[in-house]
Coordinates of C-alpha atoms and ligand atoms in Angstrom, one line a residue:
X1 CA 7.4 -83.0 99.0
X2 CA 7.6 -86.4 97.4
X3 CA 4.6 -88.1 98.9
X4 CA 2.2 -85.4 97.9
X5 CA 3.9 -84.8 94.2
X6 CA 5.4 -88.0 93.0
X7 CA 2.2 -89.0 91.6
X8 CA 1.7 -85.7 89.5
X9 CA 5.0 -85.3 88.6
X10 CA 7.0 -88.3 88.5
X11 CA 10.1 -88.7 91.3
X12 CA 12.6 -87.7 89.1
X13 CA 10.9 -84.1 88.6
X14 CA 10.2 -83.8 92.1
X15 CA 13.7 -83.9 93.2
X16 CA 14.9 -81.4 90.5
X17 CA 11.4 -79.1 92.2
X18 CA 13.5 -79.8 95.5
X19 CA 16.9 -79.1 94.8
X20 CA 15.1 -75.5 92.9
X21 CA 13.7 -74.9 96.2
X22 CA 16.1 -75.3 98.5
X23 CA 18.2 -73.5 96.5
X24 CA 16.1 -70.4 96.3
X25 CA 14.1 -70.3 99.1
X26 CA 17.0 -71.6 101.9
X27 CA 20.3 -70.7 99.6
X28 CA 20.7 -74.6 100.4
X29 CA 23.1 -76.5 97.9
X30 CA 22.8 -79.7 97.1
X31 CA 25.3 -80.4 99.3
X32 CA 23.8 -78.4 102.4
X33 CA 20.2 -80.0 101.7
X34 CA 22.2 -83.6 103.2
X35 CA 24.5 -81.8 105.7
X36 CA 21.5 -80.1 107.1
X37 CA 19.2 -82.9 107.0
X38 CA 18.8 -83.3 110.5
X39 CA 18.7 -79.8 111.5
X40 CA 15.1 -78.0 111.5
X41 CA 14.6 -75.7 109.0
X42 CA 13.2 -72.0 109.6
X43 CA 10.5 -71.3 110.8
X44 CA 8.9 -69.4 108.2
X45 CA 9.7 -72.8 105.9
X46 CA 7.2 -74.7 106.7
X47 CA 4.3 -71.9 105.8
X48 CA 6.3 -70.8 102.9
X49 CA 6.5 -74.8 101.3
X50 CA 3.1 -75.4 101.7
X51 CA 2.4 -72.9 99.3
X52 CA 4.6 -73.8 96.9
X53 CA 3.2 -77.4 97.0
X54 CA -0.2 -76.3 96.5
X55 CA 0.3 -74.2 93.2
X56 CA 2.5 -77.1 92.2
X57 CA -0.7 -79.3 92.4
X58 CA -2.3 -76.8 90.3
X59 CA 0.2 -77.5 87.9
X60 CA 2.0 -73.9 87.9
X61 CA 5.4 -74.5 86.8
X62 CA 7.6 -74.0 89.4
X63 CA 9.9 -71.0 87.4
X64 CA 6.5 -69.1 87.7
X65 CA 6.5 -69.8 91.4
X66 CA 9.9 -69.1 92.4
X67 CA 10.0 -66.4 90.4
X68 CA 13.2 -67.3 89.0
X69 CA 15.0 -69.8 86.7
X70 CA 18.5 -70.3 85.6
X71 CA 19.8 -70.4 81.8
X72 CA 23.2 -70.4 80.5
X73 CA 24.5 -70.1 84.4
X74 CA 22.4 -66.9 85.1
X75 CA 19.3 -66.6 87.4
X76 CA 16.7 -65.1 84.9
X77 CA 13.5 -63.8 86.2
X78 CA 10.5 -65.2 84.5
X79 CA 6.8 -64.5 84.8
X80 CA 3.7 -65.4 83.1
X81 CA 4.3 -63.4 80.0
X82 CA 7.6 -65.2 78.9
X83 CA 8.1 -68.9 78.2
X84 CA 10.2 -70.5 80.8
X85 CA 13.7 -70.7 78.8
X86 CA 14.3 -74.8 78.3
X87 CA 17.3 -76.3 78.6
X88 CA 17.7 -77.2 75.0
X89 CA 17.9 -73.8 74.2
X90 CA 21.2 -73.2 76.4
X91 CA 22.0 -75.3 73.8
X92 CA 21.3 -73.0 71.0
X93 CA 23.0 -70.5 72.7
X94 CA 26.2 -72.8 73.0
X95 CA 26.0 -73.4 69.5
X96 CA 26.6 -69.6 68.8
X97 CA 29.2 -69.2 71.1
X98 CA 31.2 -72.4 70.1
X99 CA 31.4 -70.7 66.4
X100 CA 32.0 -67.3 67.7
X101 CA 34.1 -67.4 70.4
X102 CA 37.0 -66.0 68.7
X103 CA 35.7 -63.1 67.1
X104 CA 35.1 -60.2 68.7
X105 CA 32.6 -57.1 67.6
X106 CA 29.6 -58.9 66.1
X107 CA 26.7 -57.7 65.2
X108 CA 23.6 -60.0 66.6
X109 CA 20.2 -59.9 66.3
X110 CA 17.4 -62.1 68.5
X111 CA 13.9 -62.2 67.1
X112 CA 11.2 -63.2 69.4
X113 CA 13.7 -62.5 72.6
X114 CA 10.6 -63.2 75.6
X115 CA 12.9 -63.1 78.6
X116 CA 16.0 -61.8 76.8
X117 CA 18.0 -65.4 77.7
X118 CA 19.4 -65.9 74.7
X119 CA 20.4 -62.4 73.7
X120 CA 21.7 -61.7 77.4
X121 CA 23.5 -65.0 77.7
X122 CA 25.0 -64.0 74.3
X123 CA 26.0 -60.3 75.2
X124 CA 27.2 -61.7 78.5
X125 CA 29.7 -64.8 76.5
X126 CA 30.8 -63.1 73.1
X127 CA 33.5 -60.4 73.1
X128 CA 32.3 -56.8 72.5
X129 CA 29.1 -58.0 70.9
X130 CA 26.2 -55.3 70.0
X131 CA 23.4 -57.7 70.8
X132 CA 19.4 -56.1 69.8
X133 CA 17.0 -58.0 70.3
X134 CA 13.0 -57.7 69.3
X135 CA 10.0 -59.0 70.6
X136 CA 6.1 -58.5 69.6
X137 CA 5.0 -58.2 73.8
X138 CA 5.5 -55.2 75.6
X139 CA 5.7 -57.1 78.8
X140 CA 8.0 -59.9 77.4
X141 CA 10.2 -56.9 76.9
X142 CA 9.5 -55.4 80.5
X143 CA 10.9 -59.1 81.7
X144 CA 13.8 -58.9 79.1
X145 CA 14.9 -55.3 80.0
X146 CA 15.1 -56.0 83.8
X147 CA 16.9 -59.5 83.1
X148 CA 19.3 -57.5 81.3
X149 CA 19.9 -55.0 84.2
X150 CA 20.1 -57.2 86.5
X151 CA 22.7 -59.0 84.9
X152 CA 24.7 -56.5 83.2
X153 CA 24.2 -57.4 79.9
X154 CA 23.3 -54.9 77.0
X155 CA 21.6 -55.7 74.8
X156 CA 18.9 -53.2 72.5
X157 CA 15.3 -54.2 73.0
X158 CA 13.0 -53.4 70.9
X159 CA 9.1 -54.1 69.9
X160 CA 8.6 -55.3 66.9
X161 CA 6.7 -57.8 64.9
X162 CA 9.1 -59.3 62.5
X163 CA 6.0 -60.7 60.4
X164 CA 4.6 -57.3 59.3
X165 CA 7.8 -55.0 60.1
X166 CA 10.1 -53.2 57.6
X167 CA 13.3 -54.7 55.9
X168 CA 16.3 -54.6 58.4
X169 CA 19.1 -52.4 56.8
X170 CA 22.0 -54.4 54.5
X171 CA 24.9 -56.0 55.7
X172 CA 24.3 -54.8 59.6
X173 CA 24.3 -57.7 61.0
X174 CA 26.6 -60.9 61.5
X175 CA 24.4 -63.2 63.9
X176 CA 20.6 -63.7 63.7
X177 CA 19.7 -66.2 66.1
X178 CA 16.0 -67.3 66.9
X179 CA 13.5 -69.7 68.9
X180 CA 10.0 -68.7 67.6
X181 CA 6.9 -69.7 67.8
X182 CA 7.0 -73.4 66.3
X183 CA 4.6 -75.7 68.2
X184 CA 1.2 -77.3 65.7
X185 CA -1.6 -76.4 67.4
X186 CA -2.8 -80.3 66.6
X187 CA 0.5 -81.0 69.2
X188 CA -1.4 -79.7 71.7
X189 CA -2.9 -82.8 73.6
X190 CA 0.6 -83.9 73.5
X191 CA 1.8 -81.2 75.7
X192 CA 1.8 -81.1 79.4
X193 CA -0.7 -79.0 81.4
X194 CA 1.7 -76.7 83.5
X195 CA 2.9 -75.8 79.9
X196 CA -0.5 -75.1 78.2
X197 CA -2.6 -73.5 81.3
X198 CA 0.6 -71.0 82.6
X199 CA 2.5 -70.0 79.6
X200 CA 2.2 -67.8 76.7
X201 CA 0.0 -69.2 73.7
X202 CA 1.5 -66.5 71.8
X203 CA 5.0 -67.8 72.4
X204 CA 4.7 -71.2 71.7
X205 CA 2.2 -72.2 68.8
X206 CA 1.7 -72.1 65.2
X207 CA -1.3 -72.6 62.9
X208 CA -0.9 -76.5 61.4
X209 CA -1.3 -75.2 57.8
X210 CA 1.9 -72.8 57.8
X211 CA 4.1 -74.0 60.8
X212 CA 7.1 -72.0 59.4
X213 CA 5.4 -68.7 58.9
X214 CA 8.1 -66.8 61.4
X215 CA 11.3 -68.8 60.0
X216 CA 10.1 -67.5 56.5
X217 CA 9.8 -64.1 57.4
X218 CA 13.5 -64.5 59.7
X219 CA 15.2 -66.4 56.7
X220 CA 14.1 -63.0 54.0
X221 CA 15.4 -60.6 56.8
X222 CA 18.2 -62.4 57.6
X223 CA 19.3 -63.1 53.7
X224 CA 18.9 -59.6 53.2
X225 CA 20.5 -58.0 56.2
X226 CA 23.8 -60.4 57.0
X227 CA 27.3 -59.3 56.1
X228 CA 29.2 -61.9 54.2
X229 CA 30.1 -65.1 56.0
X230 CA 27.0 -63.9 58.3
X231 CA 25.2 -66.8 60.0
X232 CA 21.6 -68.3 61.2
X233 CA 21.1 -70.4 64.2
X234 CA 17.4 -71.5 64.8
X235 CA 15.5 -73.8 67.5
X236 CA 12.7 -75.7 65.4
X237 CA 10.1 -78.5 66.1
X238 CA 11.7 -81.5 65.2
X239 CA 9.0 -82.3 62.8
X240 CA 10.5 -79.4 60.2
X241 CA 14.4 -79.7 60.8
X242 CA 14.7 -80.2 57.1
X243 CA 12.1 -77.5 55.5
X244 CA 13.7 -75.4 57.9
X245 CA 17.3 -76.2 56.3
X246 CA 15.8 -76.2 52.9
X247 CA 14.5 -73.1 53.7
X248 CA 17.5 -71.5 54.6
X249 CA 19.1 -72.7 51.1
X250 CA 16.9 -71.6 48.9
X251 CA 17.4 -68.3 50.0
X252 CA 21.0 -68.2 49.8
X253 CA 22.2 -70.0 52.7
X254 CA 25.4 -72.6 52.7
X255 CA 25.9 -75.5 54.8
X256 CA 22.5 -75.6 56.5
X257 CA 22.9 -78.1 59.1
X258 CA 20.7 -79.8 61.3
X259 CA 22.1 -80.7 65.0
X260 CA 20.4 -82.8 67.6
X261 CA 19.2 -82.0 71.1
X262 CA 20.8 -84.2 73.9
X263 CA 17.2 -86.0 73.9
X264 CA 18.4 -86.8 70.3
X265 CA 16.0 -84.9 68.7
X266 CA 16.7 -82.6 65.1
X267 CA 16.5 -79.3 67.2
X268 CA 18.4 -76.9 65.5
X269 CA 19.2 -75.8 62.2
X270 CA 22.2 -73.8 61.4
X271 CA 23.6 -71.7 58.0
X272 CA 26.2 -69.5 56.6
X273 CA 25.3 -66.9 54.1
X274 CA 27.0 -67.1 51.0
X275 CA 27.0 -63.6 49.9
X276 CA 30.2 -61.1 48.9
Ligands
LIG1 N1 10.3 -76.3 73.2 C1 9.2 -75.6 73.6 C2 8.1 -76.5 74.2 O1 8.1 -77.7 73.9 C3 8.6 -74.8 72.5 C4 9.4 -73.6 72.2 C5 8.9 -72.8 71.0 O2 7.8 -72.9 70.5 N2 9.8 -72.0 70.5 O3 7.3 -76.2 75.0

C-alpha cells in the first residue's frame, strides 16, 4: 500500500490504514501481519485491496470504507451520515468515567449523539447508568440505534434539536455530556479533504459570527435540568476553551476547567453545578 499512498497520506498514516486493514478485512493482528509475511494471502485479497486503495486515493476516509471503526475499545459502525468518532473524544468519554466510576444510577444525557459512541461507550462503562441520548438526523440515529444493538448498550435515542426544543424537565439529570458542532467555517481551508468531501457538514461547523450557538443552548438546558452536584463535560475548538468555561459560570456552574488533548490542545471544558 505504501508506494501508492505515502505520498497522499504521509507513511505514518499509511501504516495505521494497514494495520485497520488487515485487521478487518484478514482478522490479522499486528502480530499475525509479520508472522504471515511470507505466506500469500487469500485470494480474494488482492481484488478486495485494490479497491480499498482506490477510494483511499479519492480521499474517502478509510472508517467509511471499512465500514467500521473502533472507539473506547468497541467496533462502531460508521457511515456517511455520522462523523468518524476521533480519538480525542475517547478522551472525553474517559473524563466522565474517571469522575464517575464510583457511582452508580446516573442519569446522563448526550446531545448531538451521531453514531451513539459516546453515549454507548458510557452506558457500556458506568454502573446502572440510564444513558438518552438526542440527535437532530434521523439517520445519525439509524447508525446510533444499531451501534447500540450491536453492542448491548442501552441507551434512549431520540430526535431532537436541542436549539429550538423544549426545556428538559428539573433535576433529571446528573451527566450532560456533549461534542457539537464547533468547527468556523473560515477553518475550513485548514481542514483536510477526506474530512470536508465525506463527512457531515451538519456535524462539524458553525457560523464564524456565533461559534458557541449549541454550547449556549446545552449550558441553559443543562443549568436548568441537573440535580445538585450535577456535571458538564464538553469537546470544544481550542480556539473557545475559555468562553466555553466562562460560559458555563455565568450560568451557575463551579469549577469550570479546561483540560488538554494529548496533542496539548485546550479540548475540553468541564463544570459542576452549584445548585441545592
Ligand atoms: N474534532 C473534529 C474535527 O476536527 C470536529 C468535531 C466537532 O465539530 N465536534 O474534525
Amino acid at each position: 500500500m505504501h508506494h501508492r499512498l505515502d505520498a497522499l497520506y504521509g507513511s505514518g498514516e499509511v501504516e495505521a490504514i494497514t494495520r485497520m486493514v488487515m485487521d478487518e478485512v484478514l482478522h490479522y493482528s499486528p502480530v499475525d501481519t509479520v508472522l504471515r509475511a511470507q505466506n500469500d494471502a487469500p485470494d480474494f485479497f488482492d481484488a478486495k485491496l485494490a479497491g480499498i486503495i482506490s477510494r483511499l486515493e479519492k480521499y474517502e476516509p478509510i472508517q467509511h470504507i471499512l465500514g467500521v471503526c473502533t472507539f473506547h475499545g468497541h467496533r462502531f459502525t460508521v457511515t456517511p451520515a455520522t462523523l468518524v468518532p476521533r480519538p480525542e473524544t475517547e478522551q472525553l468519554v474517559d473524563l466522565v468515567i474517571d469522575e464517575n466510576r464510583d457511582s452508580e444510577d446516573l442519569r446522563v444525557m448526550d446531545v448531538g449523539t451521531g453514531s451513539g459512541c459516546i453515549a454507548i461507550s458510557l452506558a457500556r462503562a458506568l454502573k446502572f447508568a440510564q444513558v438518552s441520548a438526542i440527535d437532530i438526523s434521523d439517520e445519525a440515529l439509524r447508525v446510533a440505534r444499531d451501534n447500540a444493538q450491536a453492542l448491548k448498550a442501552r441507551v434512549d435515542f431520540r430526535q431532537a434539536d436541542v436549539l429550538t426544543m423544549p426545556l428538559w424537565p428539573a433535576r433529571s439529570l446528573d451527566i450532560v455530556v456533549s461534542n457539537p458542532p464547533y468547527v468556523c467555517q473560515s477553518e475550513r481551508a485548514q481542514m483536510e479533504r477526506n474530512v470536508l468531501d465525506y463527512e457531515p457538514a451538519a456535524a462539524l461547523f458553525v457560523p464564524d459570527d456565533d461559534p458557541l450557538v449549541f454550547y449556549r443552548s446545552i449550558v441553559r438546558q443543562a443549568a436548568h435540568a441537573l440535580d445538585t452536584g450535577g456535571r458538564v463535560y464538553f469537546e470544544v475548538n481550542r480556539r473557545f476553551a475559555n468562553e466555553v468555561a466562562h460560559l458555563l459560570s455565568s450560568h451557575g456552574f463551579i469549577n469550570a476547567t479546561v483540560h488538554l488533548d494529548t496533542f496539548g490542545n485546550a479540548r475540553f471544558v468541564t463544570a459542576h453545578i452549584c445548585q441545592d
